[in-house]
Amino acid sequence: MSRLDALFKPVYAGGWVLTRVLWAFVAVVAHAPRARGIGDAYAAPDFVVEDFLIHLNRYVILSEEAAWGLWGVALLAALAVGVGGRWMRPGLLVWLPTYWIFLCSEALNMKAYDRLLTWIALAIFISPAAEKGLTVARRSPVARWFLILVFCALYGSTGWLKALEEPLWFTSGDVLAQHLLHNQFGRGAWSAWWSAQTWFVWPAAIFTVLAEASFPFLIWWRRTNAWALAALALMHLGIVSLMDVGPFSWVALAAYPVLLHPELAQRWAAGIGSAHEARKQRP
C-alpha cells in the first residue's frame, strides 16, 4: 500500500452519528433564545447596525414577519439535521443561509459559538453522517481531517496567543481571576469565590494555556489523542461551571466524538455495545 493509499484509508465512522445529533441539539439551544424580542433585535428599521463582514443591513432590513419566518426555518432545519438520513444535507443547506442572515442582522463578530457551529456544520455536510449503519462502518477520513484542522486553528491560535502575548497566564492567576469577575461572563458570587482561590486560578491558567497550545500537536496521534481531548474537555467543563459564555463549550464538545481517534472510538463503541448486550442477557 502506497503512502497516499494509507493516508486516505477508510477509518471507523461511528463518531459522526453522535456528533450530528449533538450538533443539532446545540444548534437548537443556541438559536431558540433569539425568539425573545425578535422584532426589536432583527427587524427595527430605526436602529440598524451594519458593522459586519457582510453588510446585509445596508441593503435589506427584515420585517418582523420575515424575521419570525427565518427564525422558524432555521430551527426546523437544525431539527432536520438531527433526524438525519435524507434530511441531513437539505437541512444544512437551509440552516446555513438562514442562520447567517441572523448573524448579519446582529452585526456581531464576537460570539465564537455561532462561527464554530458553522464550521462543524460544513464538516458534517461533507461527512458520511447521513448514512445508516455507521456504527459498524468505515469511511473516508477527509471530513474528520477538516474538523481537526478547524479545532487546531481554534485551540492553537488562542493557546499560542496567550503563551506569546499574555505572559500573565503563566506568572500568576490574575488573568483568569479577572475573567471570572467580568460582569458579563462571570457567574456572580460563585465565580467570585473561585477567583480568590490562588491555589486554583494559577494552576488552572497554566493548564488552559498548555492544553490549548499543545492540541495541534497531540490530536493527530493515537497515543496522545484521548489525552488532548480529555484536557480540553476538562477546560470546557470548567468554563461551563464558572463562566457564562453561552453554549460555546457545548458546541465544541459536540465535535469530540469525531475528533477522537477512530481506533479508540471503535474500541470504546465495541466495549459499550458488549456491556449493553451483557446487561440485556442478565436474568
Tab-separated table of C-alpha atoms in Angstrom:
chain	number	residue	atom	x	y	z
A	1	MET	CA	0.000	0.000	0.000
A	2	SER	CA	1.399	3.401	-1.011
A	3	ARG	CA	1.627	6.287	1.433
A	4	LEU	CA	-1.198	8.042	-0.413
A	5	ASP	CA	-3.426	4.968	-0.117
A	6	ALA	CA	-2.631	4.733	3.575
A	7	LEU	CA	-3.434	8.419	4.010
A	8	PHE	CA	-6.905	8.013	2.539
A	9	LYS	CA	-7.593	4.597	4.028
A	10	PRO	CA	-11.185	4.428	5.368
A	11	VAL	CA	-11.498	4.724	9.139
A	12	TYR	CA	-14.196	3.978	11.690
A	13	ALA	CA	-17.043	6.468	11.117
A	14	GLY	CA	-19.362	5.795	14.049
A	15	GLY	CA	-18.483	9.081	15.751
A	16	TRP	CA	-20.310	11.058	13.068
A	17	VAL	CA	-23.684	9.755	14.276
A	18	LEU	CA	-23.234	11.194	17.760
A	19	THR	CA	-21.675	14.423	16.517
A	20	ARG	CA	-24.580	15.022	14.126
A	21	VAL	CA	-27.173	14.571	16.870
A	22	LEU	CA	-25.225	16.662	19.378
A	23	TRP	CA	-24.686	19.413	16.807
A	24	ALA	CA	-28.425	19.572	16.063
A	25	PHE	CA	-29.277	19.756	19.758
A	26	VAL	CA	-26.786	22.550	20.442
A	27	ALA	CA	-27.845	24.424	17.288
A	28	VAL	CA	-31.432	24.468	18.563
A	29	VAL	CA	-30.298	25.549	22.038
A	30	ALA	CA	-28.222	28.375	20.550
A	31	HIS	CA	-30.915	29.579	18.156
A	32	ALA	CA	-34.148	29.245	20.136
A	33	PRO	CA	-33.470	32.161	22.562
A	34	ARG	CA	-33.386	34.576	19.622
A	35	ALA	CA	-37.190	34.440	19.729
A	36	ARG	CA	-37.096	36.822	22.693
A	37	GLY	CA	-37.705	40.325	21.373
A	38	ILE	CA	-37.130	39.236	17.806
A	39	GLY	CA	-38.765	42.363	16.377
A	40	ASP	CA	-36.506	44.744	18.280
A	41	ALA	CA	-33.377	42.701	17.687
A	42	TYR	CA	-33.715	41.834	14.000
A	43	ALA	CA	-36.455	43.991	12.470
A	44	ALA	CA	-36.023	47.505	13.832
A	45	PRO	CA	-35.604	49.988	10.926
A	46	ASP	CA	-34.852	52.844	13.335
A	47	PHE	CA	-31.806	51.024	14.764
A	48	VAL	CA	-29.698	49.363	12.091
A	49	VAL	CA	-26.129	48.221	12.754
A	50	GLU	CA	-24.047	47.070	9.802
A	51	ASP	CA	-20.547	46.632	11.188
A	52	PHE	CA	-20.031	43.093	9.958
A	53	LEU	CA	-18.112	41.213	7.289
A	54	ILE	CA	-21.267	41.096	5.156
A	55	HIS	CA	-23.090	44.444	5.248
A	56	LEU	CA	-26.526	42.912	4.708
A	57	ASN	CA	-28.336	45.574	6.714
A	58	ARG	CA	-27.139	48.222	4.308
A	59	TYR	CA	-29.391	46.721	1.666
A	60	VAL	CA	-32.053	44.647	3.415
A	61	ILE	CA	-33.938	45.356	6.642
A	62	LEU	CA	-36.057	42.444	7.781
A	63	SER	CA	-39.698	42.921	8.630
A	64	GLU	CA	-40.837	41.344	11.883
A	65	GLU	CA	-42.785	38.724	9.915
A	66	ALA	CA	-39.708	37.879	7.839
A	67	ALA	CA	-37.553	37.660	10.972
A	68	TRP	CA	-40.010	35.248	12.574
A	69	GLY	CA	-40.146	33.208	9.369
A	70	LEU	CA	-36.364	32.926	9.137
A	71	TRP	CA	-36.150	32.049	12.819
A	72	GLY	CA	-38.634	29.210	12.366
A	73	VAL	CA	-36.977	27.920	9.186
A	74	ALA	CA	-33.536	27.838	10.835
A	75	LEU	CA	-34.970	25.980	13.820
A	76	LEU	CA	-36.691	23.378	11.628
A	77	ALA	CA	-33.552	22.981	9.528
A	78	ALA	CA	-31.465	22.199	12.617
A	79	LEU	CA	-34.045	19.632	13.687
A	80	ALA	CA	-33.882	18.077	10.212
A	81	VAL	CA	-30.136	17.609	10.638
A	82	GLY	CA	-30.826	15.837	13.909
A	83	VAL	CA	-33.278	13.479	12.180
A	84	GLY	CA	-30.516	12.645	9.711
A	85	GLY	CA	-30.763	10.401	6.686
A	86	ARG	CA	-32.007	12.138	3.550
A	87	TRP	CA	-32.976	15.181	5.636
A	88	MET	CA	-29.470	15.966	6.821
A	89	ARG	CA	-27.871	17.745	3.857
A	90	PRO	CA	-31.023	19.661	2.799
A	91	GLY	CA	-31.335	20.721	6.434
A	92	LEU	CA	-27.770	22.027	6.447
A	93	LEU	CA	-28.234	23.805	3.114
A	94	VAL	CA	-31.244	25.626	4.562
A	95	TRP	CA	-29.744	26.223	8.002
A	96	LEU	CA	-26.526	27.855	6.819
A	97	PRO	CA	-28.005	30.877	4.954
A	98	THR	CA	-30.934	31.455	7.318
A	99	TYR	CA	-28.760	31.261	10.412
A	100	TRP	CA	-26.163	33.617	8.976
A	101	ILE	CA	-28.789	36.161	7.950
A	102	PHE	CA	-29.500	36.445	11.665
A	103	LEU	CA	-25.810	36.902	12.444
A	104	CYS	CA	-25.524	39.607	9.788
A	105	SER	CA	-28.561	41.332	11.275
A	106	GLU	CA	-26.957	41.224	14.715
A	107	ALA	CA	-23.843	42.827	13.221
A	108	LEU	CA	-21.705	40.988	15.754
A	109	ASN	CA	-18.458	39.127	15.302
A	110	MET	CA	-17.834	38.176	18.910
A	111	LYS	CA	-19.879	35.052	19.526
A	112	ALA	CA	-17.429	32.280	18.818
A	113	TYR	CA	-20.038	29.552	19.242
A	114	ASP	CA	-22.019	30.803	16.239
A	115	ARG	CA	-18.977	30.674	13.998
A	116	LEU	CA	-17.892	27.292	15.354
A	117	LEU	CA	-21.393	25.914	14.735
A	118	THR	CA	-20.951	26.849	11.079
A	119	TRP	CA	-17.552	25.193	10.721
A	120	ILE	CA	-18.824	21.972	12.294
A	121	ALA	CA	-21.882	22.130	10.014
A	122	LEU	CA	-19.595	22.259	6.970
A	123	ALA	CA	-17.696	19.221	8.265
A	124	ILE	CA	-20.939	17.331	8.812
A	125	PHE	CA	-22.095	18.225	5.298
A	126	ILE	CA	-19.059	16.578	3.659
A	127	SER	CA	-19.080	13.687	6.121
A	128	PRO	CA	-20.902	10.331	5.858
A	129	ALA	CA	-23.140	11.319	8.808
A	130	ALA	CA	-26.325	10.905	6.730
A	131	GLU	CA	-25.699	7.191	6.169
A	132	LYS	CA	-27.219	4.368	8.174
A	133	GLY	CA	-25.179	1.710	9.914
A	134	LEU	CA	-22.181	3.954	10.558
A	135	THR	CA	-21.574	2.410	13.979
A	136	VAL	CA	-20.029	-0.554	12.186
A	137	ALA	CA	-18.784	1.220	9.040
A	138	ARG	CA	-15.503	2.645	7.800
A	139	ARG	CA	-15.418	5.738	5.605
A	140	SER	CA	-13.011	8.335	4.194
A	141	PRO	CA	-11.164	10.372	6.857
A	142	VAL	CA	-11.263	13.638	4.867
A	143	ALA	CA	-14.188	15.217	6.760
A	144	ARG	CA	-12.538	14.320	10.071
A	145	TRP	CA	-9.278	15.925	8.951
A	146	PHE	CA	-11.170	19.074	8.060
A	147	LEU	CA	-12.724	19.165	11.522
A	148	ILE	CA	-9.350	18.567	13.183
A	149	LEU	CA	-7.848	21.495	11.249
A	150	VAL	CA	-10.717	23.724	12.404
A	151	PHE	CA	-10.053	22.846	16.034
A	152	CYS	CA	-6.297	23.136	15.612
A	153	ALA	CA	-6.873	26.699	14.402
A	154	LEU	CA	-9.312	27.377	17.252
A	155	TYR	CA	-7.285	25.987	20.153
A	156	GLY	CA	-3.852	26.630	18.669
A	157	SER	CA	-4.475	30.313	17.987
A	158	THR	CA	-5.944	31.009	21.431
A	159	GLY	CA	-3.305	28.947	23.230
A	160	TRP	CA	-0.296	30.381	21.447
A	161	LEU	CA	-1.674	33.918	21.657
A	162	LYS	CA	-1.890	33.517	25.428
A	163	ALA	CA	1.587	31.969	25.596
A	164	LEU	CA	3.335	34.574	23.424
A	165	GLU	CA	1.366	37.755	24.041
A	166	GLU	CA	-0.090	37.367	27.537
A	167	PRO	CA	2.670	36.143	29.900
A	168	LEU	CA	0.490	36.730	32.976
A	169	TRP	CA	-1.243	33.447	32.185
A	170	PHE	CA	1.979	31.773	33.340
A	171	THR	CA	3.219	34.137	36.025
A	172	SER	CA	0.007	34.453	38.047
A	173	GLY	CA	-3.650	33.554	38.053
A	174	ASP	CA	-4.747	37.173	37.833
A	175	VAL	CA	-5.815	36.947	34.194
A	176	LEU	CA	-8.160	34.035	34.806
A	177	ALA	CA	-9.400	35.639	38.020
A	178	GLN	CA	-10.334	38.780	36.095
A	179	HIS	CA	-12.285	36.721	33.575
A	180	LEU	CA	-14.212	35.097	36.409
A	181	LEU	CA	-15.040	38.524	37.821
A	182	HIS	CA	-16.151	40.012	34.498
A	183	ASN	CA	-19.660	41.452	34.802
A	184	GLN	CA	-20.773	39.808	31.552
A	185	PHE	CA	-19.011	36.461	31.778
A	186	GLY	CA	-18.786	35.646	35.472
A	187	ARG	CA	-21.419	33.764	37.463
A	188	GLY	CA	-21.722	36.181	40.353
A	189	ALA	CA	-20.709	35.130	43.856
A	190	TRP	CA	-19.848	31.578	42.746
A	191	SER	CA	-17.245	32.737	40.213
A	192	ALA	CA	-16.036	35.475	42.563
A	193	TRP	CA	-15.257	32.904	45.251
A	194	TRP	CA	-13.216	30.793	42.859
A	195	SER	CA	-11.382	33.859	41.529
A	196	ALA	CA	-9.968	34.427	45.031
A	197	GLN	CA	-8.596	30.870	45.339
A	198	THR	CA	-4.967	31.292	44.289
A	199	TRP	CA	-4.365	27.545	44.645
A	200	PHE	CA	-6.902	27.090	41.847
A	201	VAL	CA	-6.660	30.018	39.435
A	202	TRP	CA	-2.911	29.940	38.805
A	203	PRO	CA	-2.671	26.186	38.030
A	204	ALA	CA	-5.923	26.451	36.027
A	205	ALA	CA	-4.478	29.312	33.986
A	206	ILE	CA	-1.297	27.367	33.180
A	207	PHE	CA	-3.326	24.236	32.411
A	208	THR	CA	-5.534	26.202	29.995
A	209	VAL	CA	-2.595	27.576	28.013
A	210	LEU	CA	-0.782	24.245	27.831
A	211	ALA	CA	-3.913	22.315	26.861
A	212	GLU	CA	-4.820	24.729	24.060
A	213	ALA	CA	-1.291	25.269	22.732
A	214	SER	CA	-0.441	21.549	22.652
A	215	PHE	CA	-3.673	20.458	20.981
A	216	PRO	CA	-2.479	20.925	17.355
A	217	PHE	CA	0.452	18.604	18.069
A	218	LEU	CA	-1.209	15.921	20.205
A	219	ILE	CA	-4.536	15.402	18.442
A	220	TRP	CA	-3.124	13.512	15.442
A	221	TRP	CA	-1.556	10.560	17.287
A	222	ARG	CA	-3.480	7.698	18.819
A	223	ARG	CA	-1.387	7.613	21.996
A	224	THR	CA	-1.913	11.309	22.751
A	225	ASN	CA	-5.283	11.927	21.087
A	226	ALA	CA	-7.516	10.980	24.004
A	227	TRP	CA	-5.338	12.882	26.494
A	228	ALA	CA	-5.552	16.062	24.417
A	229	LEU	CA	-9.329	15.786	24.179
A	230	ALA	CA	-9.679	14.965	27.874
A	231	ALA	CA	-7.664	18.055	28.832
A	232	LEU	CA	-9.769	20.355	26.642
A	233	ALA	CA	-12.998	18.691	27.794
A	234	LEU	CA	-11.967	19.417	31.390
A	235	MET	CA	-11.316	23.028	30.418
A	236	HIS	CA	-14.743	23.316	28.805
A	237	LEU	CA	-16.461	21.825	31.835
A	238	GLY	CA	-14.672	24.410	33.950
A	239	ILE	CA	-15.931	27.171	31.651
A	240	VAL	CA	-19.488	25.851	31.895
A	241	SER	CA	-19.261	25.708	35.684
A	242	LEU	CA	-17.651	29.082	36.308
A	243	MET	CA	-18.492	31.353	33.367
A	244	ASP	CA	-21.477	32.410	31.300
A	245	VAL	CA	-20.269	32.456	27.687
A	246	GLY	CA	-23.304	30.939	26.015
A	247	PRO	CA	-23.229	27.418	24.574
A	248	PHE	CA	-19.660	27.679	23.248
A	249	SER	CA	-18.327	24.765	25.280
A	250	TRP	CA	-21.248	22.520	24.323
A	251	VAL	CA	-20.744	23.391	20.635
A	252	ALA	CA	-17.076	22.429	20.873
A	253	LEU	CA	-17.769	19.209	22.776
A	254	ALA	CA	-20.310	18.143	20.148
A	255	ALA	CA	-17.408	17.536	17.752
A	256	TYR	CA	-15.362	15.414	20.140
A	257	PRO	CA	-16.821	12.017	19.106
A	258	VAL	CA	-15.299	12.615	15.658
A	259	LEU	CA	-12.088	14.174	16.931
A	260	LEU	CA	-11.448	11.042	18.995
A	261	HIS	CA	-9.023	8.756	17.159
A	262	PRO	CA	-11.078	6.300	15.043
A	263	GLU	CA	-9.387	3.233	16.516
A	264	LEU	CA	-10.144	4.402	20.034
A	265	ALA	CA	-13.698	5.347	19.085
A	266	GLN	CA	-14.277	1.889	17.592
A	267	ARG	CA	-12.817	0.168	20.644
A	268	TRP	CA	-14.918	2.230	23.053
A	269	ALA	CA	-18.071	1.740	20.977
A	270	ALA	CA	-17.481	-2.022	20.938
A	271	GLY	CA	-16.971	-2.014	24.697
A	272	ILE	CA	-20.199	-0.095	25.275
A	273	GLY	CA	-22.058	-2.436	22.927
A	274	SER	CA	-20.722	-5.526	24.704
A	275	ALA	CA	-21.656	-4.128	28.100
A	276	HIS	CA	-25.170	-3.360	26.853
A	277	GLU	CA	-25.606	-6.878	25.471
A	278	ALA	CA	-24.353	-8.423	28.710
A	279	ARG	CA	-26.821	-6.325	30.685
A	280	LYS	CA	-29.688	-7.464	28.456
A	281	GLN	CA	-28.790	-11.139	28.963
A	282	ARG	CA	-28.817	-10.945	32.738
A	283	PRO	CA	-31.797	-12.731	34.324
